[in-house]
């Protein structure tokens, strides 16, 4: 992990900072129904704990 020069690249970091909010805005609405359906499929007869794992570039 120490040798990751792409983490130090200001242009790359800036591009991800710009693109991420746009991506989130565009993707949120189409994914909303699937997210609600998957949460609704959870059992309701026991306490609910949900781990939502994030998957990304690691930047």
PDB file of C-alpha atoms in Angstrom:
ATOM      1  CA  UNK A   1       0.000   0.000   0.000  1.00  0.00           C
ATOM      2  CA  UNK A   2       2.892   2.392   0.569  1.00  0.00           C
ATOM      3  CA  UNK A   3       3.897   2.390  -3.088  1.00  0.00           C
ATOM      4  CA  UNK A   4       0.737   3.793  -4.672  1.00  0.00           C
ATOM      5  CA  UNK A   5       1.726   6.884  -6.648  1.00  0.00           C
ATOM      6  CA  UNK A   6      -1.759   7.269  -8.137  1.00  0.00           C
ATOM      7  CA  UNK A   7      -2.952   8.374  -4.693  1.00  0.00           C
ATOM      8  CA  UNK A   8      -0.559  11.307  -4.939  1.00  0.00           C
ATOM      9  CA  UNK A   9      -1.667  12.380  -8.425  1.00  0.00           C
ATOM     10  CA  UNK A  10      -3.558  15.680  -7.931  1.00  0.00           C
ATOM     11  CA  UNK A  11      -5.220  15.573 -11.360  1.00  0.00           C
ATOM     12  CA  UNK A  12      -6.518  12.051 -10.787  1.00  0.00           C
ATOM     13  CA  UNK A  13      -7.775  12.950  -7.318  1.00  0.00           C
ATOM     14  CA  UNK A  14      -9.495  16.061  -8.693  1.00  0.00           C
ATOM     15  CA  UNK A  15     -11.167  14.093 -11.474  1.00  0.00           C
ATOM     16  CA  UNK A  16     -12.572  11.578  -8.971  1.00  0.00           C
ATOM     17  CA  UNK A  17     -13.717  14.431  -6.715  1.00  0.00           C
ATOM     18  CA  UNK A  18     -15.587  15.908  -9.671  1.00  0.00           C
ATOM     19  CA  UNK A  19     -16.994  12.672 -11.094  1.00  0.00           C
ATOM     20  CA  UNK A  20     -18.104  10.975  -7.857  1.00  0.00           C
ATOM     21  CA  UNK A  21     -21.010  13.331  -7.013  1.00  0.00           C
ATOM     22  CA  UNK A  22     -22.280  13.193 -10.598  1.00  0.00           C
ATOM     23  CA  UNK A  23     -22.056   9.407 -10.634  1.00  0.00           C
ATOM     24  CA  UNK A  24     -23.884   9.201  -7.288  1.00  0.00           C
ATOM     25  CA  UNK A  25     -26.647  11.499  -8.553  1.00  0.00           C
ATOM     26  CA  UNK A  26     -27.115   9.549 -11.804  1.00  0.00           C
ATOM     27  CA  UNK A  27     -27.021   6.089 -10.210  1.00  0.00           C
ATOM     28  CA  UNK A  28     -29.080   6.722  -7.060  1.00  0.00           C
ATOM     29  CA  UNK A  29     -32.512   6.857  -8.675  1.00  0.00           C
ATOM     30  CA  UNK A  30     -32.254   3.707 -10.853  1.00  0.00           C
ATOM     31  CA  UNK A  31     -30.854   1.748  -7.899  1.00  0.00           C
ATOM     32  CA  UNK A  32     -33.460   2.945  -5.384  1.00  0.00           C
ATOM     33  CA  UNK A  33     -36.055   0.262  -6.205  1.00  0.00           C
ATOM     34  CA  UNK A  34     -33.503  -2.551  -6.037  1.00  0.00           C
ATOM     35  CA  UNK A  35     -32.153  -1.243  -2.725  1.00  0.00           C
ATOM     36  CA  UNK A  36     -35.640  -1.044  -1.218  1.00  0.00           C
ATOM     37  CA  UNK A  37     -36.554  -4.511  -2.504  1.00  0.00           C
ATOM     38  CA  UNK A  38     -33.430  -6.087  -1.057  1.00  0.00           C
ATOM     39  CA  UNK A  39     -34.016  -4.433   2.328  1.00  0.00           C
ATOM     40  CA  UNK A  40     -37.680  -5.488   2.273  1.00  0.00           C
ATOM     41  CA  UNK A  41     -36.591  -9.094   1.698  1.00  0.00           C
ATOM     42  CA  UNK A  42     -34.803  -9.202   5.053  1.00  0.00           C
ATOM     43  CA  UNK A  43     -36.502 -11.212   7.796  1.00  0.00           C
ATOM     44  CA  UNK A  44     -38.628  -9.066  10.101  1.00  0.00           C
ATOM     45  CA  UNK A  45     -38.911 -11.522  13.000  1.00  0.00           C
ATOM     46  CA  UNK A  46     -35.488 -10.638  14.367  1.00  0.00           C
ATOM     47  CA  UNK A  47     -33.467  -7.492  15.013  1.00  0.00           C
ATOM     48  CA  UNK A  48     -32.241  -5.942  11.801  1.00  0.00           C
ATOM     49  CA  UNK A  49     -28.600  -5.170  11.307  1.00  0.00           C
ATOM     50  CA  UNK A  50     -27.461  -4.409   7.813  1.00  0.00           C
ATOM     51  CA  UNK A  51     -23.909  -4.028   6.615  1.00  0.00           C
ATOM     52  CA  UNK A  52     -23.745  -2.003   3.439  1.00  0.00           C
ATOM     53  CA  UNK A  53     -20.322  -2.535   2.012  1.00  0.00           C
ATOM     54  CA  UNK A  54     -18.832   0.078  -0.231  1.00  0.00           C
ATOM     55  CA  UNK A  55     -17.028  -0.933  -3.359  1.00  0.00           C
ATOM     56  CA  UNK A  56     -14.883   1.591  -5.090  1.00  0.00           C
ATOM     57  CA  UNK A  57     -11.538   2.501  -6.493  1.00  0.00           C
ATOM     58  CA  UNK A  58      -9.830   2.875  -3.151  1.00  0.00           C
ATOM     59  CA  UNK A  59      -8.759   6.451  -3.831  1.00  0.00           C
TER      60      UNK A  59
END
